[in-house]
């Protein structure tokens, strides 16, 4: 397939980055499940799978193209990609600004782990350009964005914050896991790096743990030899092979996730047993306009607060037939999790999570079945 700037998402996901002539015309690429590449008869450009691997490179080419980036590198988890991205930009005694509702382990990495190297963090609440601006110090090296953010889906003005960052020589990284490259492309808004947990929608089948980092070629070449090769958190070829399979249906899956989620969010927002819904696709979301400006669509992770006795949350979960209880999201299945229940008020305040918050992921089941299920279970409140 020819490469050009105007490739459609579906065409990238199906054929882009694959050279059928090199692999006997096989429509599904082979799995190069090997540690090393020999070179007595000449090198093919590969040496060791911690550095590069032909199967992994197919998935990397597709994701780079989807994100309008020059290059991408796959990691063994989202956290491996994120910590590599953060370490790339920081030095001893650097300062970072991020939202307080950033994904918990990232919060811990920045706020606790990196403090041993003198790294300081400012957590802002609403993620506005003004808040980021007010937080700048002489040693600020990085604005770490996650838009929309975890659990409460605070949307950050990617273009505005990036512009401000450039004026001050500060780098920008965006976690784009929630929106996926189908619905949001931060590199087009000027950011330096995009990261994803591949374990969510990009994998989509709840059978891959992985991460990816996308940036320009110069940055990626540096990362290949430093943060990825030295920390060693590289995706294994079998996971990459599964990921190529997953990417082929990414646009289709996202379309269905969006359609299902919009209906569920609407249903919940009108339900008498629900006091508040957090979902960027609802016009009632406080940053709905900004979301419309920088995203082309919405995925299917949302949260809500039930109206009624929170002691009934366990009974609510037990009564659900279509929702399993568990962490993670972005797979084919509907899931429920309770970040706002059973945690101290102080901790919740720190993480920007309101008490009683229930998070749901809307899967690819029939949407009427999902809504009926929620409706009958909400009766417990
Ligand atoms: C928004 C977000 N970013 C990053 C991660 C980390 O990804 P992984 O679990 O693949 O390390 C997660 C995981 O839940 C997440 O929700």
XYZ file of C-alpha atoms and ligand atoms in Angstrom:
397
model
C 0.000 0.000 0.000
C 1.292 3.470 -0.952
C 2.089 5.829 1.872
C 0.591 9.325 1.787
C -0.544 11.996 4.213
C -4.247 11.567 3.586
C -4.599 7.895 4.436
C -7.886 6.921 6.013
C -7.850 5.368 9.475
C -9.473 2.152 8.192
C -6.829 1.775 5.459
C -3.995 2.229 7.936
C -5.505 -0.359 10.271
C -6.076 -2.964 7.574
C -3.025 -2.834 5.287
C -0.570 -0.050 6.129
C 2.958 -0.995 7.208
C 2.807 -4.538 5.810
C 4.950 -5.704 2.916
C 3.207 -8.840 1.632
C 5.912 -9.448 -1.004
C 8.515 -9.998 1.728
C 6.582 -12.747 3.440
C 5.340 -15.077 0.666
C 2.154 -13.041 0.217
C 0.853 -14.104 3.629
C -2.124 -11.876 4.465
C -1.392 -12.237 8.172
C 2.273 -11.459 8.874
C 4.456 -14.125 10.446
C 5.283 -14.016 14.117
C 9.044 -13.519 14.457
C 9.179 -15.099 17.895
C 12.946 -14.932 18.192
C 15.484 -13.362 20.498
C 18.252 -12.603 18.012
C 19.009 -12.244 14.303
C 22.142 -13.822 12.859
C 24.470 -11.960 10.500
C 27.127 -14.292 9.040
C 25.591 -13.883 5.576
C 24.826 -10.188 6.011
C 22.522 -8.134 8.191
C 18.855 -7.460 7.473
C 18.831 -4.535 9.907
C 17.804 -6.560 12.953
C 20.015 -7.772 15.777
C 18.149 -8.391 19.029
C 14.455 -8.212 19.898
C 15.007 -5.780 22.780
C 16.091 -3.285 20.074
C 13.778 -4.137 17.153
C 11.695 -6.968 15.719
C 9.973 -7.224 12.309
C 6.584 -8.271 13.737
C 6.621 -5.503 16.330
C 7.637 -2.982 13.672
C 4.455 -3.612 11.668
C 2.295 -2.607 14.634
C 4.592 0.363 15.338
C 4.281 1.644 11.761
C 0.486 1.451 11.899
C 0.258 3.288 15.239
C 2.721 6.007 14.167
C 0.628 6.638 11.067
C -2.649 6.637 13.026
C -1.225 9.298 15.359
C 0.299 11.435 12.548
C 3.724 10.743 14.096
C 7.024 9.977 12.399
C 7.691 6.881 14.496
C 6.353 4.770 17.357
C 7.846 2.272 19.789
C 5.980 -0.455 21.631
C 6.598 -1.245 25.293
C 5.687 -4.077 27.638
C 2.924 -2.021 29.320
C 1.393 1.425 29.288
C 3.382 2.256 32.421
C 6.633 1.165 30.714
C 5.905 3.597 27.851
C 4.834 6.398 30.219
C 7.808 6.102 32.575
C 10.159 6.021 29.542
C 8.456 9.160 28.169
C 8.759 10.996 31.487
C 12.382 9.946 32.054
C 13.288 11.132 28.554
C 12.381 14.731 29.443
C 13.486 14.985 33.062
C 16.747 15.516 34.815
C 17.592 15.726 38.502
C 15.539 18.411 40.334
C 13.123 19.007 37.424
C 9.558 20.205 37.962
C 6.491 18.669 36.286
C 2.890 19.924 36.042
C -0.052 17.537 35.621
C -3.727 17.211 36.608
C -4.596 15.730 39.995
C -6.910 13.187 38.338
C -4.030 11.721 36.298
C -3.898 7.877 36.241
C -2.986 6.745 39.810
C 0.336 4.957 39.142
C 1.557 7.954 37.073
C 0.668 10.170 40.004
C 2.674 7.891 42.276
C 5.645 7.740 39.893
C 5.828 11.536 39.585
C 4.870 12.450 43.127
C 6.556 9.725 45.170
C 9.052 7.627 43.225
C 10.792 10.482 41.387
C 11.071 12.607 44.523
C 14.206 10.564 45.366
C 15.836 12.354 42.409
C 14.596 15.740 43.591
C 11.763 15.889 41.052
C 8.888 18.169 42.104
C 5.306 17.996 40.858
C 2.430 20.450 40.848
C -1.005 18.867 40.513
C -3.640 21.210 39.060
C -7.375 20.591 39.381
C -9.167 21.762 36.253
C -6.301 21.523 33.779
C -6.840 24.984 32.279
C -4.125 26.870 30.388
C -4.181 29.415 33.199
C -3.553 26.787 35.883
C -0.656 25.312 33.926
C 0.718 28.844 33.376
C 0.511 29.725 37.074
C 2.343 26.516 37.990
C 5.450 27.241 35.870
C 8.748 27.492 37.786
C 12.298 28.064 36.503
C 12.918 24.272 36.651
C 9.654 23.210 34.901
C 10.620 20.705 32.229
C 7.378 18.875 31.450
C 3.611 19.336 31.175
C 2.186 15.823 31.432
C -1.396 15.736 30.114
C -3.980 12.974 30.220
C -7.006 14.202 28.346
C -9.674 13.283 29.273
C -8.218 12.307 32.657
C -8.915 9.198 34.727
C -12.248 8.658 36.509
C -13.634 12.213 36.193
C -12.626 12.953 32.578
C -11.211 16.446 32.975
C -10.408 17.724 29.476
C -7.220 19.739 29.065
C -6.825 22.321 26.300
C -4.082 20.479 24.409
C -3.417 23.193 21.838
C -3.465 26.049 24.364
C -1.268 24.279 26.905
C 1.196 23.181 24.201
C 1.475 26.738 22.893
C 2.209 28.000 26.393
C 4.753 25.195 26.916
C 6.634 26.098 23.733
C 6.919 29.745 24.846
C 8.678 28.530 27.997
C 10.778 25.709 26.493
C 8.710 23.078 28.326
C 8.011 19.649 26.787
C 4.487 18.188 26.470
C 3.379 14.566 26.688
C -0.255 13.459 26.283
C -1.747 10.154 27.420
C -4.262 9.565 24.611
C -5.545 6.193 25.848
C -9.153 7.281 26.435
C -9.786 8.908 23.050
C -7.553 6.614 20.950
C -6.002 7.894 17.698
C -9.400 7.351 16.060
C -10.890 10.259 18.028
C -7.954 12.509 18.996
C -4.521 13.278 17.523
C -2.445 15.373 19.962
C 0.680 15.459 17.752
C -1.364 17.489 15.269
C -1.976 19.972 18.084
C 1.757 20.455 18.584
C 2.611 18.149 21.498
C 6.018 16.477 21.624
C 4.941 12.939 22.524
C 1.855 10.778 22.730
C 1.596 7.691 24.918
C -1.046 4.974 25.160
C -1.814 1.993 27.268
C -2.227 -0.559 24.475
C -3.897 -2.772 27.099
C -7.102 -0.750 26.499
C -8.819 -0.034 23.133
C -5.780 -0.542 20.875
C -5.580 -4.147 22.121
C -9.333 -4.258 22.567
C -9.712 -7.972 23.378
C -8.462 -8.011 26.988
C -5.558 -10.256 25.985
C -2.669 -7.774 25.575
C -0.758 -5.755 28.159
C 1.296 -3.138 26.346
C 2.148 0.478 25.786
C 3.269 2.720 22.966
C 5.109 6.017 22.608
C 4.836 8.134 19.438
C 7.023 11.135 18.534
C 9.342 12.457 15.837
C 12.137 10.196 14.527
C 14.897 12.000 16.398
C 13.190 11.475 19.762
C 12.290 7.872 18.944
C 15.871 7.030 17.910
C 17.063 8.356 21.233
C 14.414 6.389 23.114
C 15.281 3.159 21.239
C 18.875 3.348 22.494
C 18.192 4.809 25.912
C 14.870 4.493 27.763
C 13.658 1.430 25.860
C 16.901 -0.493 25.486
C 18.264 0.396 28.927
C 15.097 -0.100 30.980
C 14.258 -3.001 28.665
C 10.460 -2.823 28.831
C 9.909 -3.935 25.244
C 6.724 -5.539 23.895
C 7.151 -9.227 23.159
C 6.573 -10.277 19.525
C 3.528 -12.428 20.274
C 1.781 -9.471 21.892
C 2.753 -7.359 18.858
C 1.279 -9.983 16.560
C -1.964 -9.954 18.545
C -1.931 -6.167 18.394
C -1.732 -6.179 14.570
C -4.863 -8.375 14.657
C -6.542 -5.947 17.071
C -5.740 -2.812 15.089
C -7.546 -4.143 12.017
C -10.891 -3.658 13.786
C -10.026 -0.575 15.861
C -12.159 1.949 13.894
C -15.131 -0.434 13.810
C -14.876 -1.202 17.520
C -14.551 2.478 18.453
C -17.617 3.348 16.403
C -19.649 0.746 18.284
C -18.169 1.632 21.699
C -19.115 5.267 21.038
C -22.654 4.461 19.911
C -23.287 2.209 22.925
C -21.711 4.648 25.390
C -23.690 7.661 24.170
C -26.941 5.764 24.700
C -25.914 4.540 28.160
C -24.697 8.007 29.236
C -27.966 9.546 28.085
C -29.961 6.866 29.907
C -28.005 7.355 33.147
C -28.251 11.155 32.979
C -32.054 10.891 32.905
C -32.335 8.180 35.571
C -33.908 9.206 38.899
C -31.451 7.021 40.873
C -28.403 8.781 39.378
C -27.260 12.156 40.685
C -24.394 12.876 38.275
C -22.808 11.422 35.142
C -19.216 12.095 34.073
C -18.911 11.607 30.309
C -17.275 13.977 27.783
C -19.900 13.116 25.138
C -22.757 14.636 27.159
C -23.549 18.316 26.566
C -23.699 18.653 30.372
C -19.956 17.919 30.682
C -18.342 21.172 31.937
C -15.806 21.199 29.082
C -18.086 19.820 26.389
C -17.190 22.612 23.927
C -13.454 22.111 24.367
C -13.924 18.354 23.931
C -15.825 18.936 20.684
C -13.027 21.170 19.463
C -10.161 18.755 20.048
C -11.805 15.319 19.748
C -13.617 13.720 16.824
C -15.576 11.317 19.005
C -15.863 9.642 22.396
C -14.903 6.258 23.735
C -16.906 4.266 26.261
C -15.460 4.735 29.743
C -17.618 6.907 32.008
C -18.576 7.267 35.636
C -21.577 8.244 37.723
C -22.685 8.840 41.288
C -25.818 7.007 42.393
C -28.520 8.832 44.324
C -29.180 6.919 47.502
C -27.444 4.854 50.123
C -23.840 4.098 49.110
C -23.958 0.992 51.297
C -26.005 -0.522 48.489
C -23.170 -0.317 45.947
C -22.136 -3.944 46.595
C -25.704 -5.125 46.091
C -25.892 -3.075 42.870
C -22.756 -4.742 41.506
C -23.936 -8.234 42.459
C -27.235 -7.649 40.716
C -25.649 -6.716 37.359
C -25.663 -9.550 34.839
C -23.672 -7.991 31.973
C -20.990 -6.175 33.969
C -18.089 -8.027 35.537
C -16.264 -6.211 38.313
C -12.599 -5.552 37.620
C -9.844 -3.083 36.764
C -8.819 -1.986 33.278
C -11.136 -1.149 30.381
C -11.142 -0.827 26.578
C -11.851 -4.495 25.876
C -14.938 -6.060 24.301
C -16.649 -6.492 27.662
C -18.606 -4.214 29.972
C -16.928 -3.693 33.343
C -17.585 -1.940 36.615
C -15.151 -0.532 39.169
C -15.656 1.663 42.235
C -12.825 4.219 42.588
C -14.967 6.454 44.834
C -16.117 3.808 47.299
C -14.209 2.513 50.333
C -11.391 5.075 50.057
C -10.708 7.810 52.634
C -12.112 11.261 51.852
C -8.644 12.764 52.073
C -7.259 10.358 49.446
C -10.267 10.956 47.196
C -9.823 14.724 47.452
C -6.154 14.351 46.538
C -7.031 12.381 43.400
C -9.963 14.634 42.445
C -12.500 11.806 42.796
C -15.911 12.594 44.345
C -17.151 10.154 47.012
C -19.482 7.472 45.660
C -18.034 7.544 42.132
C -18.692 4.357 40.148
C -16.808 3.803 36.892
C -18.251 1.734 34.065
C -16.802 0.604 30.776
C -19.366 0.009 28.051
C -18.431 -2.996 25.966
C -19.615 -4.354 22.638
C -22.650 -6.248 23.967
C -26.110 -5.281 22.719
C -26.756 -1.794 24.075
C -30.410 -2.484 24.965
C -29.266 -5.429 27.102
C -26.724 -3.194 28.860
C -29.306 -0.489 29.576
C -31.917 -2.998 30.813
C -29.273 -4.504 33.073
C -28.296 -1.156 34.612
C -31.951 -0.205 35.002
C -32.876 -3.336 36.959
C -29.751 -3.110 39.156
C -30.245 0.608 39.951
C -33.460 -0.366 41.757
C -31.355 -1.268 44.819
C -30.673 2.427 45.529
C -5.285 6.324 31.300
C -4.320 5.212 31.551
N -3.048 5.386 31.205
C -2.126 4.422 31.418
C -2.462 3.230 32.000
C -1.388 2.207 32.276
O -1.380 1.200 31.341
P -0.888 -0.302 31.634
O -1.862 -0.879 32.607
O -0.918 -0.931 30.292
O 0.479 -0.208 32.203
C -3.788 2.980 32.337
C -4.175 1.667 32.915
O -5.233 1.480 33.425
C -4.742 4.017 32.135
O -6.020 3.859 32.506
